[in-house]
Amino acid sequence: MNSNLDLWVEEAVDCFETDGSLSGQNISKFNKLLQLIVEEWSIDNDLFRVSDKTISRKAREVLRKARRYKNPVQYFHNSKGDVQKSLHSEPHLKYTIVFPLNIKFTAMGDRPDSFTIQEENLIRIANSTWKTQYWPSIKNKRNIKRVLEKSPNSINSNNFSYWKYQVEAVDQRYAMNRISELVELLCAKINFSLHQGRAPDFHASTGPWPYRWSQLRPPFIYFVFKEGIHLGYYKREKYNSYFYSTDPEPRKTVRVSSNKQERYVFGMEYLPDIPRELDDVDQVLVDGLYLYQSGIAESDQQDAFLNYWRGIENMTLTNEQERMTEIPSRTASLFEPENKEIFKYRLQRVRLIRNNLVHEGRQTKVEDDDLKLLKTVLEALIMLFVEFRQKWDITDFEFVLNTGRNDETKLKEMKNSRHREIYLIQQMLNDK
């Protein structure tokens, strides 16, 4: 049992007044403690289809009641099962989330009707369906009109294709969290397919907005429709709310045609449909794809650099105790460059750039070639995990990444040594 959790519970309970209220500085302190408590409580959001907000509400009520008991910490721990039962009995509502995505497939026969991401479907909406079924119930909402008037994106332009996602959940926040994860992963897969092994299509922005390696990003806005419950029967789904992205910049259209179509099809078939329940290997792969997306669609070169680096750090299985100097040697084994010394030097150079950015706080310029190198390394790691995800476990990947830095002579010596060890183990087994 986590002793920190016990301490947090005690401090959170002490924040309440005798009448069960929170006031003054106690409110801020309690909210900070509540976040830590909910994280440590480890209630499975996906199992109960609830957001952290709902779990926080339940935890808050348990902590409020715990103040009445002689041992509030024990009461808190004993209440977890009851909270899970109450979450299990919460009614589920059907949410439909409609959104624009800045990707267009120019050939009619090549347009996908849906995407399957982690065993869930994102369904394409015909433009006519968007304009007749969804837009009329949205366009006159005062708050949305104000948002769209200020937005650089025109929702009914030809920049977008339109999609929807349907999910049953206890609360709307869970539905939004889930679609955000799915769309981010979808964009990563599409961007990997279109840009793996390739330099940027162009280097100059055609307007005031900064250039990005890829323009494909998650939507600038989502519209939520909810199927409500009234007097024991379901009403028609109706518009409920919207969520506007913290990245509101213009979404320039990504058009998939001709040779891009071939790369798209090959890449999307190459990348697996990763299941919803992630094992250790798939968790590393998914995290790597998220950071690949963050890097390739980031306009600030330093931020893009750090996102790529974090992806490499994650996929080389480098833990906090290991030095950053390990990363170049682990990744160098994935390549056979013409000049190994130059390649090693470039890897060491980007490591120093990363240290300057993170630890020294220096104004360090990131060049296009630095980004290209990190993007290439991260792509190689993604391909390694895709290739062997069903053949190796996480310790196998650790062994390969740690051992692959050795030259051929050293690897042969290790092989002979292992054969000798296997022979000796067999002799020991024979004597048992």
Short mmCIF file of C-alpha atoms in Angstrom, two decimals:
data_model
loop_
_atom_site.label_atom_id
_atom_site.label_comp_id
_atom_site.label_asym_id
_atom_site.label_seq_id
_atom_site.Cartn_x
_atom_site.Cartn_y
_atom_site.Cartn_z
CA MET A 1 0.00 0.00 0.00
CA ASN A 2 1.36 3.41 -0.96
CA SER A 3 2.31 5.36 2.18
CA ASN A 4 2.13 8.59 0.18
CA LEU A 5 -1.51 7.87 -0.61
CA ASP A 6 -2.28 7.43 3.10
CA LEU A 7 -0.61 10.75 3.84
CA TRP A 8 -2.50 12.51 1.02
CA VAL A 9 -5.81 11.10 2.28
CA GLU A 10 -5.12 12.32 5.82
CA GLU A 11 -4.23 15.80 4.59
CA ALA A 12 -7.24 15.93 2.26
CA VAL A 13 -9.63 14.92 5.06
CA ASP A 14 -8.14 17.63 7.29
CA CYS A 15 -9.04 20.24 4.66
CA PHE A 16 -12.77 19.90 5.45
CA GLU A 17 -14.48 22.10 7.99
CA THR A 18 -16.63 20.45 10.66
CA ASP A 19 -19.73 21.02 8.50
CA GLY A 20 -18.09 19.28 5.52
CA SER A 21 -17.35 22.45 3.56
CA LEU A 22 -14.09 23.66 2.03
CA SER A 23 -12.99 27.26 2.30
CA GLY A 24 -10.04 29.58 1.79
CA GLN A 25 -6.66 28.07 1.04
CA ASN A 26 -8.01 24.62 1.85
CA ILE A 27 -9.84 24.53 -1.49
CA SER A 28 -6.63 24.86 -3.52
CA LYS A 29 -4.76 22.40 -1.32
CA PHE A 30 -7.60 19.88 -1.44
CA ASN A 31 -7.86 20.01 -5.25
CA LYS A 32 -4.13 19.35 -5.63
CA LEU A 33 -4.32 16.41 -3.22
CA LEU A 34 -7.45 15.08 -4.93
CA GLN A 35 -5.64 14.87 -8.27
CA LEU A 36 -2.83 12.83 -6.70
CA ILE A 37 -5.30 10.59 -4.86
CA VAL A 38 -7.33 9.82 -7.99
CA GLU A 39 -4.19 8.97 -9.95
CA GLU A 40 -3.00 6.61 -7.22
CA TRP A 41 -6.47 5.10 -6.77
CA SER A 42 -6.06 3.59 -10.27
CA ILE A 43 -9.72 3.08 -11.12
CA ASP A 44 -9.93 1.94 -14.76
CA ASN A 45 -11.61 4.70 -16.77
CA ASP A 46 -12.16 2.45 -19.80
CA LEU A 47 -13.73 -0.34 -17.74
CA PHE A 48 -16.40 1.96 -16.31
CA ARG A 49 -16.41 4.45 -19.23
CA VAL A 50 -15.99 7.43 -16.95
CA SER A 51 -13.61 10.36 -16.93
CA ASP A 52 -11.31 11.38 -14.11
CA LYS A 53 -13.79 14.15 -13.37
CA THR A 54 -16.47 11.62 -12.38
CA ILE A 55 -13.98 9.57 -10.38
CA SER A 56 -12.82 12.76 -8.65
CA ARG A 57 -16.41 13.55 -7.70
CA LYS A 58 -16.78 10.09 -6.15
CA ALA A 59 -13.44 10.36 -4.32
CA ARG A 60 -14.35 13.79 -2.99
CA GLU A 61 -17.54 12.42 -1.45
CA VAL A 62 -15.68 9.49 0.13
CA LEU A 63 -13.12 11.87 1.63
CA ARG A 64 -15.91 14.10 2.95
CA LYS A 65 -17.51 11.12 4.71
CA ALA A 66 -14.13 9.81 5.93
CA ARG A 67 -13.72 12.79 8.27
CA ARG A 68 -16.42 11.31 10.53
CA TYR A 69 -14.47 8.10 11.14
CA LYS A 70 -11.77 7.34 13.69
CA ASN A 71 -9.55 5.90 10.97
CA PRO A 72 -10.34 7.92 7.84
CA VAL A 73 -7.55 6.30 5.81
CA GLN A 74 -8.93 2.82 6.40
CA TYR A 75 -12.44 4.02 5.55
CA PHE A 76 -11.13 5.49 2.30
CA HIS A 77 -9.46 2.22 1.28
CA ASN A 78 -12.53 0.17 2.24
CA SER A 79 -14.74 2.42 0.11
CA LYS A 80 -13.01 1.70 -3.20
CA GLY A 81 -15.08 -1.42 -3.87
CA ASP A 82 -18.32 0.47 -3.20
CA VAL A 83 -17.25 3.27 -5.53
CA GLN A 84 -16.52 0.76 -8.29
CA LYS A 85 -19.95 -0.82 -7.79
CA SER A 86 -21.63 2.58 -8.03
CA LEU A 87 -19.69 3.39 -11.21
CA HIS A 88 -20.73 0.06 -12.68
CA SER A 89 -24.41 0.89 -12.06
CA GLU A 90 -24.23 4.42 -13.55
CA PRO A 91 -26.41 4.74 -16.69
CA HIS A 92 -24.61 5.02 -20.01
CA LEU A 93 -25.64 7.59 -22.60
CA LYS A 94 -24.87 7.37 -26.29
CA TYR A 95 -22.65 10.20 -27.49
CA THR A 96 -22.08 11.06 -31.15
CA ILE A 97 -19.08 13.30 -31.75
CA VAL A 98 -18.88 14.96 -35.17
CA PHE A 99 -15.71 16.64 -36.38
CA PRO A 100 -13.87 17.98 -39.45
CA LEU A 101 -10.52 16.46 -40.41
CA ASN A 102 -8.22 18.31 -42.79
CA ILE A 103 -7.61 15.38 -45.13
CA LYS A 104 -9.17 14.82 -48.54
CA PHE A 105 -8.97 11.81 -50.84
CA THR A 106 -9.17 13.09 -54.39
CA ALA A 107 -10.17 9.84 -56.11
CA MET A 108 -13.74 8.81 -55.27
CA GLY A 109 -12.90 5.10 -55.17
CA ASP A 110 -10.03 5.66 -52.75
CA ARG A 111 -12.03 7.48 -50.10
CA PRO A 112 -12.26 5.36 -46.95
CA ASP A 113 -15.75 5.03 -45.48
CA SER A 114 -14.30 4.50 -42.03
CA PHE A 115 -11.12 4.14 -40.02
CA THR A 116 -10.67 1.42 -37.42
CA ILE A 117 -8.47 2.57 -34.54
CA GLN A 118 -7.98 0.38 -31.48
CA GLU A 119 -11.04 -1.68 -32.44
CA GLU A 120 -13.27 1.40 -32.67
CA ASN A 121 -14.73 2.99 -35.80
CA LEU A 122 -14.55 6.55 -37.05
CA ILE A 123 -17.17 6.82 -39.80
CA ARG A 124 -17.00 9.24 -42.71
CA ILE A 125 -19.98 11.55 -43.17
CA ALA A 126 -20.85 12.66 -46.67
CA ASN A 127 -20.68 16.43 -47.11
CA SER A 128 -24.39 16.44 -47.90
CA THR A 129 -25.14 14.60 -44.64
CA TRP A 130 -23.05 17.07 -42.68
CA LYS A 131 -24.88 20.02 -44.24
CA THR A 132 -28.41 18.62 -43.87
CA GLN A 133 -28.32 16.47 -40.72
CA TYR A 134 -25.75 18.07 -38.40
CA TRP A 135 -24.92 21.63 -39.40
CA PRO A 136 -28.52 23.00 -39.21
CA SER A 137 -28.76 22.11 -35.51
CA ILE A 138 -25.40 23.76 -34.78
CA LYS A 139 -25.10 26.88 -36.90
CA ASN A 140 -27.51 29.12 -34.96
CA LYS A 141 -26.05 28.44 -31.52
CA ARG A 142 -24.80 31.79 -30.28
CA ASN A 143 -21.63 30.53 -28.62
CA ILE A 144 -20.59 28.53 -31.69
CA LYS A 145 -21.26 31.47 -34.00
CA ARG A 146 -18.92 33.60 -31.90
CA VAL A 147 -16.21 30.94 -31.91
CA LEU A 148 -16.38 30.34 -35.65
CA GLU A 149 -16.43 34.08 -36.41
CA LYS A 150 -13.08 34.41 -34.64
CA SER A 151 -11.61 31.18 -36.00
CA PRO A 152 -9.23 31.17 -38.97
CA ASN A 153 -10.95 27.95 -40.05
CA SER A 154 -14.18 28.00 -42.03
CA ILE A 155 -16.13 24.93 -40.99
CA ASN A 156 -17.98 24.58 -44.31
CA SER A 157 -14.97 25.06 -46.59
CA ASN A 158 -13.58 22.42 -48.91
CA ASN A 159 -10.61 21.95 -46.58
CA PHE A 160 -12.25 19.17 -44.63
CA SER A 161 -13.78 15.75 -44.74
CA TYR A 162 -16.32 15.06 -41.99
CA TRP A 163 -16.37 12.17 -39.53
CA LYS A 164 -18.27 10.89 -36.54
CA TYR A 165 -17.56 8.69 -33.56
CA GLN A 166 -20.19 7.03 -31.38
CA VAL A 167 -19.63 5.73 -27.89
CA GLU A 168 -21.68 4.83 -24.84
CA ALA A 169 -20.29 6.41 -21.69
CA VAL A 170 -21.22 7.62 -18.23
CA ASP A 171 -20.08 11.16 -18.93
CA GLN A 172 -19.29 13.37 -21.88
CA ARG A 173 -15.71 14.05 -20.80
CA TYR A 174 -14.85 10.36 -21.17
CA ALA A 175 -16.23 10.39 -24.72
CA MET A 176 -14.13 13.46 -25.58
CA ASN A 177 -10.97 12.05 -24.02
CA ARG A 178 -11.41 8.86 -26.01
CA ILE A 179 -12.00 10.51 -29.39
CA SER A 180 -8.98 12.78 -28.80
CA GLU A 181 -6.76 9.73 -28.27
CA LEU A 182 -8.16 7.91 -31.29
CA VAL A 183 -7.82 10.86 -33.67
CA GLU A 184 -4.27 11.60 -32.48
CA LEU A 185 -3.32 7.97 -33.17
CA LEU A 186 -5.08 8.02 -36.54
CA CYS A 187 -3.19 11.16 -37.58
CA ALA A 188 0.08 9.55 -36.48
CA LYS A 189 -0.59 6.48 -38.63
CA ILE A 190 -1.54 8.55 -41.67
CA ASN A 191 1.44 10.87 -41.24
CA PHE A 192 3.80 7.92 -40.83
CA SER A 193 2.36 6.42 -44.01
CA LEU A 194 2.73 9.62 -46.03
CA HIS A 195 6.06 10.87 -44.68
CA GLN A 196 8.13 7.87 -43.56
CA GLY A 197 11.61 8.19 -45.04
CA ARG A 198 10.77 11.41 -46.83
CA ALA A 199 11.97 14.99 -46.63
CA PRO A 200 9.42 17.82 -46.27
CA ASP A 201 7.40 18.62 -49.38
CA PHE A 202 8.33 22.31 -49.04
CA HIS A 203 10.23 24.57 -46.70
CA ALA A 204 8.47 27.91 -46.89
CA SER A 205 5.11 28.94 -45.52
CA THR A 206 2.77 30.56 -48.02
CA GLY A 207 1.25 32.82 -45.38
CA PRO A 208 1.71 34.24 -41.89
CA TRP A 209 1.20 30.88 -40.22
CA PRO A 210 4.32 28.81 -39.48
CA TYR A 211 5.37 25.85 -41.58
CA ARG A 212 4.88 22.29 -40.31
CA TRP A 213 6.43 19.11 -41.67
CA SER A 214 2.89 17.78 -41.97
CA GLN A 215 -0.31 19.78 -41.89
CA LEU A 216 -2.44 16.84 -40.71
CA ARG A 217 -3.50 17.55 -37.16
CA PRO A 218 -6.46 16.72 -34.93
CA PRO A 219 -9.62 18.80 -35.53
CA PHE A 220 -9.87 22.43 -34.47
CA ILE A 221 -13.40 21.75 -33.15
CA TYR A 222 -15.64 18.84 -32.09
CA PHE A 223 -19.44 18.87 -31.87
CA VAL A 224 -21.09 16.59 -29.32
CA PHE A 225 -24.59 15.15 -29.74
CA LYS A 226 -26.21 13.27 -26.89
CA GLU A 227 -29.02 10.76 -26.83
CA GLY A 228 -30.89 11.68 -23.66
CA ILE A 229 -33.16 9.65 -21.40
CA HIS A 230 -36.65 10.96 -20.67
CA LEU A 231 -39.52 9.13 -18.92
CA GLY A 232 -38.02 5.71 -19.60
CA TYR A 233 -37.48 6.03 -23.34
CA TYR A 234 -34.72 7.45 -25.51
CA LYS A 235 -35.17 10.81 -27.14
CA ARG A 236 -33.59 11.61 -30.47
CA GLU A 237 -29.95 12.59 -30.30
CA LYS A 238 -29.57 16.34 -30.14
CA TYR A 239 -26.72 18.80 -30.14
CA ASN A 240 -25.24 19.13 -26.67
CA SER A 241 -21.94 21.02 -26.71
CA TYR A 242 -18.68 21.71 -28.51
CA PHE A 243 -14.97 21.46 -27.73
CA TYR A 244 -12.54 23.87 -29.35
CA SER A 245 -8.90 22.84 -29.76
CA THR A 246 -6.08 24.58 -27.92
CA ASP A 247 -4.36 24.59 -31.33
CA PRO A 248 -6.76 26.81 -33.30
CA GLU A 249 -4.43 27.67 -36.22
CA PRO A 250 -5.64 27.09 -39.78
CA ARG A 251 -5.95 23.50 -40.97
CA LYS A 252 -4.52 23.38 -44.48
CA THR A 253 -5.85 20.54 -46.56
CA VAL A 254 -3.77 17.38 -46.88
CA ARG A 255 -4.70 15.86 -50.23
CA VAL A 256 -4.06 12.17 -50.80
CA SER A 257 -3.67 11.50 -54.52
CA SER A 258 -1.46 9.70 -57.08
CA ASN A 259 1.88 8.68 -55.47
CA LYS A 260 0.68 9.84 -52.05
CA GLN A 261 -2.19 7.40 -52.37
CA GLU A 262 0.26 4.52 -52.90
CA ARG A 263 2.29 5.52 -49.84
CA TYR A 264 -0.88 5.94 -47.81
CA VAL A 265 -2.23 2.48 -48.70
CA PHE A 266 1.11 0.74 -48.11
CA GLY A 267 1.72 2.49 -44.79
CA MET A 268 -1.76 1.98 -43.39
CA GLU A 269 -1.57 -1.72 -44.24
CA TYR A 270 1.92 -1.96 -42.74
CA LEU A 271 0.99 -0.39 -39.40
CA PRO A 272 -1.07 -2.79 -37.27
CA ASP A 273 -4.46 -2.06 -35.78
CA ILE A 274 -3.27 -2.02 -32.20
CA PRO A 275 -5.80 -3.49 -29.76
CA ARG A 276 -7.45 -1.45 -27.05
CA GLU A 277 -5.91 -3.53 -24.28
CA LEU A 278 -2.21 -2.73 -24.57
CA ASP A 279 0.60 -5.02 -23.48
CA ASP A 280 4.00 -3.54 -22.64
CA VAL A 281 5.27 -3.67 -26.23
CA ASP A 282 2.18 -2.08 -27.78
CA GLN A 283 2.16 0.60 -25.08
CA VAL A 284 5.67 1.63 -26.13
CA LEU A 285 4.64 1.57 -29.80
CA VAL A 286 1.53 3.69 -29.21
CA ASP A 287 3.45 6.22 -27.12
CA GLY A 288 6.07 6.41 -29.87
CA LEU A 289 3.40 7.07 -32.49
CA TYR A 290 1.82 9.80 -30.36
CA LEU A 291 5.17 11.57 -30.06
CA TYR A 292 5.85 11.08 -33.77
CA GLN A 293 2.58 12.87 -34.46
CA SER A 294 3.47 15.63 -31.99
CA GLY A 295 6.81 16.11 -33.72
CA ILE A 296 5.75 15.99 -37.34
CA ALA A 297 2.80 18.38 -36.91
CA GLU A 298 4.57 20.90 -34.64
CA SER A 299 5.45 24.27 -36.15
CA ASP A 300 8.08 25.26 -33.56
CA GLN A 301 11.31 23.49 -34.48
CA GLN A 302 12.57 23.24 -30.90
CA ASP A 303 9.30 21.69 -29.72
CA ALA A 304 9.28 19.32 -32.71
CA PHE A 305 12.87 18.35 -31.87
CA LEU A 306 12.01 17.60 -28.24
CA ASN A 307 8.90 15.59 -29.20
CA TYR A 308 10.96 13.41 -31.54
CA TRP A 309 13.62 13.03 -28.86
CA ARG A 310 11.05 11.97 -26.24
CA GLY A 311 9.73 9.41 -28.71
CA ILE A 312 13.24 8.00 -29.20
CA GLU A 313 13.90 8.07 -25.46
CA ASN A 314 10.67 6.14 -24.87
CA MET A 315 11.24 3.57 -27.62
CA THR A 316 14.86 2.86 -26.68
CA LEU A 317 13.47 1.90 -23.25
CA THR A 318 15.81 4.34 -21.51
CA ASN A 319 14.90 4.67 -17.85
CA GLU A 320 15.50 7.65 -15.60
CA GLN A 321 18.63 6.16 -14.04
CA GLU A 322 20.40 5.69 -17.36
CA ARG A 323 22.46 8.43 -18.93
CA MET A 324 21.32 10.13 -22.11
CA THR A 325 24.62 9.08 -23.68
CA GLU A 326 23.10 5.60 -24.03
CA ILE A 327 20.53 6.72 -26.59
CA PRO A 328 22.85 7.37 -29.56
CA SER A 329 24.57 3.99 -29.14
CA ARG A 330 21.25 2.16 -28.86
CA THR A 331 19.85 3.77 -31.97
CA ALA A 332 23.03 3.51 -34.06
CA SER A 333 22.57 -0.26 -34.22
CA LEU A 334 19.44 0.26 -36.35
CA PHE A 335 21.37 1.73 -39.26
CA GLU A 336 24.18 0.85 -41.64
CA PRO A 337 25.36 4.30 -42.80
CA GLU A 338 28.09 4.77 -45.36
CA ASN A 339 30.22 6.61 -42.81
CA LYS A 340 29.61 5.28 -39.30
CA GLU A 341 31.82 7.87 -37.62
CA ILE A 342 29.91 10.80 -39.15
CA PHE A 343 26.61 9.14 -38.24
CA LYS A 344 27.73 8.65 -34.62
CA TYR A 345 28.90 12.26 -34.50
CA ARG A 346 25.52 13.50 -35.73
CA LEU A 347 23.74 11.41 -33.08
CA GLN A 348 25.99 12.82 -30.36
CA ARG A 349 25.37 16.31 -31.73
CA VAL A 350 21.59 16.04 -31.40
CA ARG A 351 22.04 14.69 -27.88
CA LEU A 352 24.02 17.82 -26.97
CA ILE A 353 21.35 20.01 -28.58
CA ARG A 354 18.74 18.27 -26.47
CA ASN A 355 20.78 18.84 -23.29
CA ASN A 356 21.23 22.51 -24.15
CA LEU A 357 17.48 22.91 -24.64
CA VAL A 358 16.40 20.98 -21.55
CA HIS A 359 19.12 21.43 -18.95
CA GLU A 360 21.16 24.47 -19.91
CA GLY A 361 18.26 26.63 -21.06
CA ARG A 362 20.38 27.94 -23.91
CA GLN A 363 19.04 29.49 -27.08
CA THR A 364 20.05 26.64 -29.37
CA LYS A 365 19.21 26.65 -33.04
CA VAL A 366 17.65 23.47 -34.39
CA GLU A 367 18.43 22.86 -38.06
CA ASP A 368 16.26 21.03 -40.59
CA ASP A 369 18.86 18.24 -40.72
CA ASP A 370 18.59 17.78 -36.94
CA LEU A 371 14.85 17.25 -37.24
CA LYS A 372 15.29 14.94 -40.22
CA LEU A 373 17.79 12.79 -38.31
CA LEU A 374 15.55 12.43 -35.24
CA LYS A 375 12.51 11.74 -37.42
CA THR A 376 14.47 9.01 -39.26
CA VAL A 377 15.64 7.40 -36.01
CA LEU A 378 12.13 7.44 -34.50
CA GLU A 379 10.70 5.91 -37.70
CA ALA A 380 13.29 3.11 -37.50
CA LEU A 381 12.30 2.37 -33.91
CA ILE A 382 8.61 2.34 -34.83
CA MET A 383 9.34 -0.13 -37.65
CA LEU A 384 11.39 -2.32 -35.29
CA PHE A 385 8.49 -2.52 -32.85
CA VAL A 386 5.95 -3.11 -35.63
CA GLU A 387 8.07 -5.89 -37.14
CA PHE A 388 8.61 -7.84 -33.92
CA ARG A 389 5.73 -6.78 -31.66
CA GLN A 390 4.14 -10.26 -31.76
CA LYS A 391 7.45 -12.15 -31.61
CA TRP A 392 9.38 -10.39 -28.84
CA ASP A 393 8.48 -9.26 -25.35
CA ILE A 394 9.78 -6.06 -23.80
CA THR A 395 12.91 -7.75 -22.39
CA ASP A 396 13.76 -8.99 -25.90
CA PHE A 397 13.61 -5.43 -27.21
CA GLU A 398 15.81 -4.27 -24.33
CA PHE A 399 18.35 -6.97 -25.12
CA VAL A 400 18.45 -6.13 -28.85
CA LEU A 401 18.76 -2.38 -28.26
CA ASN A 402 21.48 -2.86 -25.65
CA THR A 403 23.43 -5.53 -27.53
CA GLY A 404 23.07 -4.32 -31.11
CA ARG A 405 25.69 -1.62 -30.54
CA ASN A 406 28.43 -4.29 -30.57
CA ASP A 407 30.36 -5.06 -33.74
CA GLU A 408 30.19 -8.37 -35.58
CA THR A 409 33.25 -9.83 -33.83
CA LYS A 410 31.84 -9.09 -30.38
CA LEU A 411 28.43 -10.53 -31.32
CA LYS A 412 30.07 -13.77 -32.52
CA GLU A 413 31.98 -14.01 -29.24
CA MET A 414 28.72 -13.54 -27.34
CA LYS A 415 27.05 -16.21 -29.47
CA ASN A 416 29.81 -18.74 -28.79
CA SER A 417 29.68 -17.92 -25.09
CA ARG A 418 25.90 -18.47 -25.03
CA HIS A 419 26.30 -21.83 -26.80
CA ARG A 420 28.80 -22.84 -24.15
CA GLU A 421 26.44 -21.75 -21.36
CA ILE A 422 23.56 -23.71 -22.92
CA TYR A 423 25.81 -26.81 -23.08
CA LEU A 424 26.74 -26.44 -19.41
CA ILE A 425 23.11 -25.91 -18.37
CA GLN A 426 22.15 -29.07 -20.25
CA GLN A 427 24.84 -30.99 -18.40
CA MET A 428 23.49 -29.74 -15.09
CA LEU A 429 19.97 -30.80 -16.09
CA ASN A 430 21.26 -34.27 -17.01
CA ASP A 431 22.71 -34.62 -13.52
CA LYS A 432 19.45 -33.76 -11.78
#
